[in-house]
PDB file of N, CA and C in Angstrom:
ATOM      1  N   UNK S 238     -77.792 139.108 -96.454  1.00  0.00           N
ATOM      2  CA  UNK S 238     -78.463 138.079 -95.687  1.00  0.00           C
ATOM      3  C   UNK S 238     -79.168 138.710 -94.493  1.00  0.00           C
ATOM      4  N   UNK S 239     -80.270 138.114 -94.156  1.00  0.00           N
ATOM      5  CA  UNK S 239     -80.883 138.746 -93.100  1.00  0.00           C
ATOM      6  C   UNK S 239     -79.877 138.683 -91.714  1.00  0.00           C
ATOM      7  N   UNK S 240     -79.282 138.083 -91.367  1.00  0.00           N
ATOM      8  CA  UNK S 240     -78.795 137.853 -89.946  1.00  0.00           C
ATOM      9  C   UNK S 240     -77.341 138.301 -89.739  1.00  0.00           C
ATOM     10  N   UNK S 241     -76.921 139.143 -91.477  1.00  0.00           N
ATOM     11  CA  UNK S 241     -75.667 139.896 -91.175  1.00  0.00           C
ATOM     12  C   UNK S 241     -75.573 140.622 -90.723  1.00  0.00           C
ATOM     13  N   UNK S 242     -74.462 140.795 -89.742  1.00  0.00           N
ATOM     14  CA  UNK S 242     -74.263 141.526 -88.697  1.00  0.00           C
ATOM     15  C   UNK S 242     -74.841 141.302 -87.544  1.00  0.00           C
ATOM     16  N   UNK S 243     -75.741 140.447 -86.771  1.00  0.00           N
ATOM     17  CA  UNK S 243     -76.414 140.097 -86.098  1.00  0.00           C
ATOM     18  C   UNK S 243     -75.729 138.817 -84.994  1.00  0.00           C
ATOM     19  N   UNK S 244     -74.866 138.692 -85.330  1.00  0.00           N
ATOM     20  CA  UNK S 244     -74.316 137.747 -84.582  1.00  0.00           C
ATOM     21  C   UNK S 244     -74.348 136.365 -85.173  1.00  0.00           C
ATOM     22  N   UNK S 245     -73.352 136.742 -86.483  1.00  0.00           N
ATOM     23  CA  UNK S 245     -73.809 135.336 -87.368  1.00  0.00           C
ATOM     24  C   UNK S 245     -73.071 134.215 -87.094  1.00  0.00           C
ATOM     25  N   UNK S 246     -72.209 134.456 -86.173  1.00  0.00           N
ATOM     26  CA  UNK S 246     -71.106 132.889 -86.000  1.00  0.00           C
ATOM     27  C   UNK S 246     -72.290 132.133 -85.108  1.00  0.00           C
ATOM     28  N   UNK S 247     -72.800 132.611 -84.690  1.00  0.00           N
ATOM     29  CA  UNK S 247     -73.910 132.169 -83.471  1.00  0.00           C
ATOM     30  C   UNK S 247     -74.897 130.681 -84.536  1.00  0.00           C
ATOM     31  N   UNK S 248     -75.139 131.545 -85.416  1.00  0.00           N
ATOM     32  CA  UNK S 248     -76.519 131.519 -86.290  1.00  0.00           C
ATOM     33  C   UNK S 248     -75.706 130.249 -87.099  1.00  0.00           C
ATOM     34  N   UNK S 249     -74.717 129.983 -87.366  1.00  0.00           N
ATOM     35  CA  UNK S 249     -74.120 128.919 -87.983  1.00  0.00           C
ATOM     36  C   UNK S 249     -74.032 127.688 -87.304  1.00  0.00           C
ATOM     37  N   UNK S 250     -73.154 128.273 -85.402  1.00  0.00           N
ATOM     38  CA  UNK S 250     -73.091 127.220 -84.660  1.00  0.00           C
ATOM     39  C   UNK S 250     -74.740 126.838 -84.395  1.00  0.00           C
ATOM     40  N   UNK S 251     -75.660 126.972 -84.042  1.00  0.00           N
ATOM     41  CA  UNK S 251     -77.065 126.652 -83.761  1.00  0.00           C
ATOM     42  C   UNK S 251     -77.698 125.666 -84.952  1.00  0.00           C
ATOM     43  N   UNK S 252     -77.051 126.681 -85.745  1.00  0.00           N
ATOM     44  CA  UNK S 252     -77.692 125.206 -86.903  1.00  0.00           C
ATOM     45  C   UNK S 252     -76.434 124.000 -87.386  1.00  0.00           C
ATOM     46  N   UNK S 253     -75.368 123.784 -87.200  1.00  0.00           N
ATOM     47  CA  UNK S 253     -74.635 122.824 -86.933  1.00  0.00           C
ATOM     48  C   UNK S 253     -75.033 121.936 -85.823  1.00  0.00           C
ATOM     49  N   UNK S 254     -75.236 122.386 -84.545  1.00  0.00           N
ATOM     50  CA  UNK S 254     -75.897 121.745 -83.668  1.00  0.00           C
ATOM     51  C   UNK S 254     -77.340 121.387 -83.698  1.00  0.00           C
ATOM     52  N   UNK S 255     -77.952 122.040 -84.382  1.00  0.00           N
ATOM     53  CA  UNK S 255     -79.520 121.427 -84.971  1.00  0.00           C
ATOM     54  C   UNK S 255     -79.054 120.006 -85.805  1.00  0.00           C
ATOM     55  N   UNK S 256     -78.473 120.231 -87.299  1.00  0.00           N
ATOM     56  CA  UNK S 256     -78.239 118.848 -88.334  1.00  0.00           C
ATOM     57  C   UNK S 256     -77.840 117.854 -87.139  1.00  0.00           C
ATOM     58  N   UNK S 257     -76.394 118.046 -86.756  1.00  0.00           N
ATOM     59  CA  UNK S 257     -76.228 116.898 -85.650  1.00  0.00           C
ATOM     60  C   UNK S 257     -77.370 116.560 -85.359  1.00  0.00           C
ATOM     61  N   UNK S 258     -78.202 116.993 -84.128  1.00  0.00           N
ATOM     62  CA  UNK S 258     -78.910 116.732 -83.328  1.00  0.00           C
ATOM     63  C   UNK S 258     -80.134 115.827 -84.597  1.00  0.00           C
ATOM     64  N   UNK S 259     -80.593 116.610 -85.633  1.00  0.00           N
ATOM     65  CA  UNK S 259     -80.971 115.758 -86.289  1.00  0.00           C
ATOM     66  C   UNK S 259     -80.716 114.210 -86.972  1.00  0.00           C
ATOM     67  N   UNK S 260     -79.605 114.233 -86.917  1.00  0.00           N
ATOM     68  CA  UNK S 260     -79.156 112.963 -87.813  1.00  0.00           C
ATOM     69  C   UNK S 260     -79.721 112.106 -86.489  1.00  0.00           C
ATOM     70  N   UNK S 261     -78.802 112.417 -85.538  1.00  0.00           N
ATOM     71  CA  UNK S 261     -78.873 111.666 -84.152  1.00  0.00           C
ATOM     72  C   UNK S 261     -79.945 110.817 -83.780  1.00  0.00           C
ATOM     73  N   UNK S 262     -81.116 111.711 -84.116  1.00  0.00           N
ATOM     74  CA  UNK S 262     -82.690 111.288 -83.907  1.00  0.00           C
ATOM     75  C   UNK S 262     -83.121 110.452 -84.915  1.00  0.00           C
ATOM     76  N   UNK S 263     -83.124 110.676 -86.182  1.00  0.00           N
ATOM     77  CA  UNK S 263     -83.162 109.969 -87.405  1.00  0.00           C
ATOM     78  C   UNK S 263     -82.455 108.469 -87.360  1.00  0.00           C
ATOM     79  N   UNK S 264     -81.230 108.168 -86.686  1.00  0.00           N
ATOM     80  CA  UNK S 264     -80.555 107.245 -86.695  1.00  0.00           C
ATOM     81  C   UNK S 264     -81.253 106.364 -85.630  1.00  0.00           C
ATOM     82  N   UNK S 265     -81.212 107.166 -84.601  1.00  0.00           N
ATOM     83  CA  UNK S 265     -81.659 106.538 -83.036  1.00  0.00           C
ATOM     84  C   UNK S 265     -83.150 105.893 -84.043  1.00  0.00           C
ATOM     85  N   UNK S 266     -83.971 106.450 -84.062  1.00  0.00           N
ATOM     86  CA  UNK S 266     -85.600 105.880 -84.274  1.00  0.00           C
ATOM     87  C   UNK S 266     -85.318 104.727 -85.448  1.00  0.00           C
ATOM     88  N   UNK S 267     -84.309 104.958 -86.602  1.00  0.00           N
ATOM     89  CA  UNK S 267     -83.864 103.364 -87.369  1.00  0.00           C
ATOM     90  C   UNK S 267     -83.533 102.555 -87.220  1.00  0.00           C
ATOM     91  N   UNK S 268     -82.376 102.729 -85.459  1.00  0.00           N
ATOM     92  CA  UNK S 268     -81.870 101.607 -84.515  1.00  0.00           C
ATOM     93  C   UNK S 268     -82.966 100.797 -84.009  1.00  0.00           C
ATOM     94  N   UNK S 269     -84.111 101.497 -83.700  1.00  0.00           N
ATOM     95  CA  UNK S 269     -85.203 101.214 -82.180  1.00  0.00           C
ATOM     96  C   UNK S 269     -85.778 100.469 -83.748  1.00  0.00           C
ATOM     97  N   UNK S 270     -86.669 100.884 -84.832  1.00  0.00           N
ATOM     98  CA  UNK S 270     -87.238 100.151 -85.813  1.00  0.00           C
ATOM     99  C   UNK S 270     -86.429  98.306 -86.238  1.00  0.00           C
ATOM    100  N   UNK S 271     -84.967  99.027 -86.348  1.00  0.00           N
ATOM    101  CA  UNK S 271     -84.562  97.728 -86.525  1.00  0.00           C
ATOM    102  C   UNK S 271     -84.389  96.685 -85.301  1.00  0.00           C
ATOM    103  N   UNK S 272     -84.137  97.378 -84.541  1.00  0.00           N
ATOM    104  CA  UNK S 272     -84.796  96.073 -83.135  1.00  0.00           C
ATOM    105  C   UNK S 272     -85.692  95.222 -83.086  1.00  0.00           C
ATOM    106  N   UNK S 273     -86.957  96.307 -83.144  1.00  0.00           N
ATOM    107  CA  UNK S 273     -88.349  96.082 -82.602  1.00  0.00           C
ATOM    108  C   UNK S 273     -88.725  94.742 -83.748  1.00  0.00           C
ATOM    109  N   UNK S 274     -88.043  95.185 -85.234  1.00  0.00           N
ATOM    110  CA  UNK S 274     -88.493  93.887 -86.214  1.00  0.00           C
ATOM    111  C   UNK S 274     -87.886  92.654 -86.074  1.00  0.00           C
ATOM    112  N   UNK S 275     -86.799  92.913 -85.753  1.00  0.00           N
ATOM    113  CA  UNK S 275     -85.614  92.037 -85.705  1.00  0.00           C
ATOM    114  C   UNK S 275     -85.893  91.074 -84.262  1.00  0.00           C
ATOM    115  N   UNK S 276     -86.773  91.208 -83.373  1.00  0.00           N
ATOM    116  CA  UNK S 276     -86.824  90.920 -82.199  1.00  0.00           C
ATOM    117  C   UNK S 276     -87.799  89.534 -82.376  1.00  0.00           C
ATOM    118  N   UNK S 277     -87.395  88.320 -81.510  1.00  0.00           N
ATOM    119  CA  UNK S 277     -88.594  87.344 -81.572  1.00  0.00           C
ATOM    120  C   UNK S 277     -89.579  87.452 -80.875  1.00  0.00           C
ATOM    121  N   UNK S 278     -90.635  86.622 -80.854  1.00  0.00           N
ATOM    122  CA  UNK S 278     -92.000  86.798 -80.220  1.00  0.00           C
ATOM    123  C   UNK S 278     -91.698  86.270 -79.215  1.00  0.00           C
ATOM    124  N   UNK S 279     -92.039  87.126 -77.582  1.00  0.00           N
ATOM    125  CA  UNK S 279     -91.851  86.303 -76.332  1.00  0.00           C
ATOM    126  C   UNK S 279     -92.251  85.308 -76.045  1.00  0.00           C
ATOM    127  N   UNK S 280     -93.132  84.905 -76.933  1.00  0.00           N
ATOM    128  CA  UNK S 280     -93.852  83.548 -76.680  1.00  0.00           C
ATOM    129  C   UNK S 280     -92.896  82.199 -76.678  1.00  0.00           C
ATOM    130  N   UNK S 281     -91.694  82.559 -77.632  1.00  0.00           N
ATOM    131  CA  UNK S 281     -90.271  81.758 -78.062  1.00  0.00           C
ATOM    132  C   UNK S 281     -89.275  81.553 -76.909  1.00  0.00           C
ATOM    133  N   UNK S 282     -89.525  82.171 -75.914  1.00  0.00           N
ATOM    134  CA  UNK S 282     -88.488  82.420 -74.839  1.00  0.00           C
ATOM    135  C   UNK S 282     -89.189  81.651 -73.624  1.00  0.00           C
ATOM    136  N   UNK S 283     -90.509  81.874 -73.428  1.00  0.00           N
ATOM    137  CA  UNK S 283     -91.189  81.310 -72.428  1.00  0.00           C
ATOM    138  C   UNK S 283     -90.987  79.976 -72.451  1.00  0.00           C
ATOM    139  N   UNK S 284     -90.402  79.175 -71.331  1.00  0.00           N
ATOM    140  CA  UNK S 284     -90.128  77.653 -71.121  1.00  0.00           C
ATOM    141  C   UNK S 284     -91.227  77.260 -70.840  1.00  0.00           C
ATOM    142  N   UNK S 285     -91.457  75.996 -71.492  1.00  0.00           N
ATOM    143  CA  UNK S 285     -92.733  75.307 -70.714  1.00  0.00           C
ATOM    144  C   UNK S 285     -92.588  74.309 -69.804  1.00  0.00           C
ATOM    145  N   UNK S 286     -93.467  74.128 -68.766  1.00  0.00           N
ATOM    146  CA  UNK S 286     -93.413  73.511 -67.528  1.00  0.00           C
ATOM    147  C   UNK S 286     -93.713  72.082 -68.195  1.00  0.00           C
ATOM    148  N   UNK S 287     -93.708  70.957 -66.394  1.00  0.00           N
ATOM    149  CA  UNK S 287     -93.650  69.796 -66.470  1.00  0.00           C
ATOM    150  C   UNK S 287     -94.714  69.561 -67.916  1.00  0.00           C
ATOM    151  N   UNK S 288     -94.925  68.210 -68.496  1.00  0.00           N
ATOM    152  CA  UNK S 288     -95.855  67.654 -69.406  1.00  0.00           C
ATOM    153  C   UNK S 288     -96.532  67.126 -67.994  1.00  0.00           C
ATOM    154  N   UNK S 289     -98.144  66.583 -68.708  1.00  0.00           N
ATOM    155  CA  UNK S 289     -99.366  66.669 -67.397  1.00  0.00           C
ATOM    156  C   UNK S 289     -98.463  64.537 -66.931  1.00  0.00           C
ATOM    157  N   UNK S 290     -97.991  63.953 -67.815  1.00  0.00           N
ATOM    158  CA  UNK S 290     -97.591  62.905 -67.832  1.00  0.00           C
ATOM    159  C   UNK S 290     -96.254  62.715 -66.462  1.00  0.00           C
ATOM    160  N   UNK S 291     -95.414  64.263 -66.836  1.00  0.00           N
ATOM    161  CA  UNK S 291     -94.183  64.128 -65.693  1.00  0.00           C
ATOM    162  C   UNK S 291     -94.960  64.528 -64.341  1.00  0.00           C
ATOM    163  N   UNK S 292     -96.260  65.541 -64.665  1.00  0.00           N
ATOM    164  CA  UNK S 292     -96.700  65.816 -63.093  1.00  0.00           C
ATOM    165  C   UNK S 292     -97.110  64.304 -62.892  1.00  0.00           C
ATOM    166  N   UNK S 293     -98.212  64.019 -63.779  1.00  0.00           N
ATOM    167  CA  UNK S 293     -98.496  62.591 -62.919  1.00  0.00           C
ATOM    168  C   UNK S 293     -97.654  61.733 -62.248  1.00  0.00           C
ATOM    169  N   UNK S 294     -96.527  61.411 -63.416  1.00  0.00           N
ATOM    170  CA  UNK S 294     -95.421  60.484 -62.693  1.00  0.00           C
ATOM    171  C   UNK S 294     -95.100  61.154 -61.015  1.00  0.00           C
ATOM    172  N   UNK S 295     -94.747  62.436 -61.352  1.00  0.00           N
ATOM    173  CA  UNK S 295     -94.399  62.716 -59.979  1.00  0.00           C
ATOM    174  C   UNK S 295     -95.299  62.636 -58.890  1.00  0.00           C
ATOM    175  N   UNK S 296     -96.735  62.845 -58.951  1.00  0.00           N
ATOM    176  CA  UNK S 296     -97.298  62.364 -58.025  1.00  0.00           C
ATOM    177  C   UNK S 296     -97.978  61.252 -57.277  1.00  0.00           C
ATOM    178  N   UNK S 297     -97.890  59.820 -58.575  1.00  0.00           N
ATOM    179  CA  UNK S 297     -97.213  58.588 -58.178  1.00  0.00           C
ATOM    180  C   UNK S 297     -95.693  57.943 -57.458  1.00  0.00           C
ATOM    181  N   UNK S 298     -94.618  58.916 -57.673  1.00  0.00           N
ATOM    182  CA  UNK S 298     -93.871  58.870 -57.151  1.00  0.00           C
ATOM    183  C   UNK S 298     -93.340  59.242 -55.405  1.00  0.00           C
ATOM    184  N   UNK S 299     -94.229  60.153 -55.477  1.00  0.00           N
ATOM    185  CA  UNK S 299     -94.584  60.935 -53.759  1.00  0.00           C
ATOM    186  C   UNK S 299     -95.452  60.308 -53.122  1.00  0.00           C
ATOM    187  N   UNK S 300     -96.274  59.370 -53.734  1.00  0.00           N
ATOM    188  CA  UNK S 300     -97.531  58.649 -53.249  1.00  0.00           C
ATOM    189  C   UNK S 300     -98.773  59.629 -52.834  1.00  0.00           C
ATOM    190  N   UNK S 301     -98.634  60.298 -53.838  1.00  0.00           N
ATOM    191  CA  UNK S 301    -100.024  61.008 -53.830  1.00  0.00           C
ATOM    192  C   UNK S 301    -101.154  60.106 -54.164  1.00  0.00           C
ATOM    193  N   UNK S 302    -101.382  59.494 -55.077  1.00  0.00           N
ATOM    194  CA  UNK S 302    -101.671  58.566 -56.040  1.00  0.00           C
ATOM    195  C   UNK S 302    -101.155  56.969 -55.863  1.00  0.00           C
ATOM    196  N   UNK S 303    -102.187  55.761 -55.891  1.00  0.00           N
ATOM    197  CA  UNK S 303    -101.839  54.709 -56.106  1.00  0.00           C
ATOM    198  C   UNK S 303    -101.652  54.379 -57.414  1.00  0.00           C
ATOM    199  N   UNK S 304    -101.310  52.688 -57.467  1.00  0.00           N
ATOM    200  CA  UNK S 304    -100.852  52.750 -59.124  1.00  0.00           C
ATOM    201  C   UNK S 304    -101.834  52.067 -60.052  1.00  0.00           C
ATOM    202  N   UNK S 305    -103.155  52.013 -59.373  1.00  0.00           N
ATOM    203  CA  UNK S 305    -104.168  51.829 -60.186  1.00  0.00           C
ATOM    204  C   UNK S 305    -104.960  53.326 -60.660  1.00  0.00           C
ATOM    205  N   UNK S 306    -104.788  53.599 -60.054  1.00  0.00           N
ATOM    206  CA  UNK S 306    -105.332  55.582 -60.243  1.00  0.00           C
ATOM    207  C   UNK S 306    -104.001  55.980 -61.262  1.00  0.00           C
ATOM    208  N   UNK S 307    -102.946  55.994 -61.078  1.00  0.00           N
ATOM    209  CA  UNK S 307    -101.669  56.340 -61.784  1.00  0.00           C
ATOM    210  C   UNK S 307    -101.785  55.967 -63.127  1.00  0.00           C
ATOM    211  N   UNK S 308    -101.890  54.337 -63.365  1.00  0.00           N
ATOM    212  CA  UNK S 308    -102.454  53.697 -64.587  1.00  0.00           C
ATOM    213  C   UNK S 308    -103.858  54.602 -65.311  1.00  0.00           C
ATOM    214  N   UNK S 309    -104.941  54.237 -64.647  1.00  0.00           N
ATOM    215  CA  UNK S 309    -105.924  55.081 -65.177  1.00  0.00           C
ATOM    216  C   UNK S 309    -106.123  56.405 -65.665  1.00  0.00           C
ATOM    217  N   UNK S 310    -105.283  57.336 -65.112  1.00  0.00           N
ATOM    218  CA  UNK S 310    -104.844  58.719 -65.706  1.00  0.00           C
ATOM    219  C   UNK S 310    -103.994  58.781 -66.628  1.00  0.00           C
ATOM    220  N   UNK S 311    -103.346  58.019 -66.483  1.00  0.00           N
ATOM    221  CA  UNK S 311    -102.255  58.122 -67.989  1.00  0.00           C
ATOM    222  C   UNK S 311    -103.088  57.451 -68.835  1.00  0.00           C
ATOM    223  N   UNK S 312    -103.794  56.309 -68.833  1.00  0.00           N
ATOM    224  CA  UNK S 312    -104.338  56.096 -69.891  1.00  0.00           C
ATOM    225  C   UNK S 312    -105.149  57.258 -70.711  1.00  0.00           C
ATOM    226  N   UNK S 313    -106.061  57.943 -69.553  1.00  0.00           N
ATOM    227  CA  UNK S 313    -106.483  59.093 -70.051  1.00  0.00           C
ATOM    228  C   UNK S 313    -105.837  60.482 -70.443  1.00  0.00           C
ATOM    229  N   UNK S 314    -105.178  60.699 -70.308  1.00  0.00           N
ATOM    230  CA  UNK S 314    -104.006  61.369 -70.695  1.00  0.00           C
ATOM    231  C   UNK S 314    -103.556  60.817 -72.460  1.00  0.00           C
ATOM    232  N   UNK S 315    -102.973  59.712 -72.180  1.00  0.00           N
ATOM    233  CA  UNK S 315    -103.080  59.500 -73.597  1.00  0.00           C
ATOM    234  C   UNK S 315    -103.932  59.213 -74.400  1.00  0.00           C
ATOM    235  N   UNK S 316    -105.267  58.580 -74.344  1.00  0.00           N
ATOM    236  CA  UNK S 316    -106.163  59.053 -74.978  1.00  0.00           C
ATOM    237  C   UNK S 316    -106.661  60.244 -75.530  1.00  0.00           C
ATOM    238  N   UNK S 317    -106.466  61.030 -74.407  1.00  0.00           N
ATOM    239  CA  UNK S 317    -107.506  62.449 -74.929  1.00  0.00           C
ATOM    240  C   UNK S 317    -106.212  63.702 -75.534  1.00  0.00           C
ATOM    241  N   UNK S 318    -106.520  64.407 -76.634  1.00  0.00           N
ATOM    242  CA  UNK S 318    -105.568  65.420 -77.453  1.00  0.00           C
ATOM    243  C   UNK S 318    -105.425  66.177 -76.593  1.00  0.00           C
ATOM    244  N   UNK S 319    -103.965  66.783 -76.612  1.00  0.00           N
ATOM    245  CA  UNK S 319    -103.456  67.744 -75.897  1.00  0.00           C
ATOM    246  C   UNK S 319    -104.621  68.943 -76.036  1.00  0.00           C
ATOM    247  N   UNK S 320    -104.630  69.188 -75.052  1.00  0.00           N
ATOM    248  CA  UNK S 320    -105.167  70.978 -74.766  1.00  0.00           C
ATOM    249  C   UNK S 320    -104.345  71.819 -74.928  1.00  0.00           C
ATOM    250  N   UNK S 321    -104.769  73.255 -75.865  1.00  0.00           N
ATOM    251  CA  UNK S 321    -104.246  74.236 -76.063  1.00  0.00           C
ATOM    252  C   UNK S 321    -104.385  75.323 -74.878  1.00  0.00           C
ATOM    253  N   UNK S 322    -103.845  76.101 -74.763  1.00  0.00           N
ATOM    254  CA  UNK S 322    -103.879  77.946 -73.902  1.00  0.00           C
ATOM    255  C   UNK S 322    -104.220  78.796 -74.878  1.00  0.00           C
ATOM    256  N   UNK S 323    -105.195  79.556 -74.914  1.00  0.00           N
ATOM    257  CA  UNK S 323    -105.328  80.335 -75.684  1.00  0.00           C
ATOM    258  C   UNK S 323    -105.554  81.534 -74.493  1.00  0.00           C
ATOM    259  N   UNK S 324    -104.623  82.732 -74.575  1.00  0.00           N
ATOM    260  CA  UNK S 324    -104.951  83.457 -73.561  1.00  0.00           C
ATOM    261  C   UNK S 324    -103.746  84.964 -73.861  1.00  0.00           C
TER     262      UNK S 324
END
């Protein structure tokens, strides 16, 4: 063998500690893969705020708003289709 006599216990431990070190990496990057798929879209986590109906209420309630203006926005409100975010 080329490395007989050369200090071969060396040459064994180095590559024992290479495979380890390999598996290690191999495993680690299948852990991080199976996460990354396994993970939901943040979009699922994000709470959504008041509906435009609870802000209104609330700012009929503070008297921002009278309750002929209050009336008239909710009507419009429910009339017109929700708006999307696209962003």
């Amino acid at each position: 063998m080329f490395w007989y006599g050369h200090g071969g216990g060396w040459g064994w431990f180095a590559m024992s500690v290479s495979m380890v070190l390999f598996w290690v990496v191999i495993v680690g990057i299948g852990v991080l893969i199976f996460r990354a798929l396994g993970r939901t879209p943040e979009r699922a986590h994000v709470q959504a705020g008041p509906s435009p109906e609870q802000l209104l209420a609330e700012r009929f309630a503070r008297g921002e708003i009278d309750e002929e203006e209050y009336q008239r926005r909710l009507t419009t409100l429910r009339a017109s289709p929700p708006s999307t975010k696209h962003g």
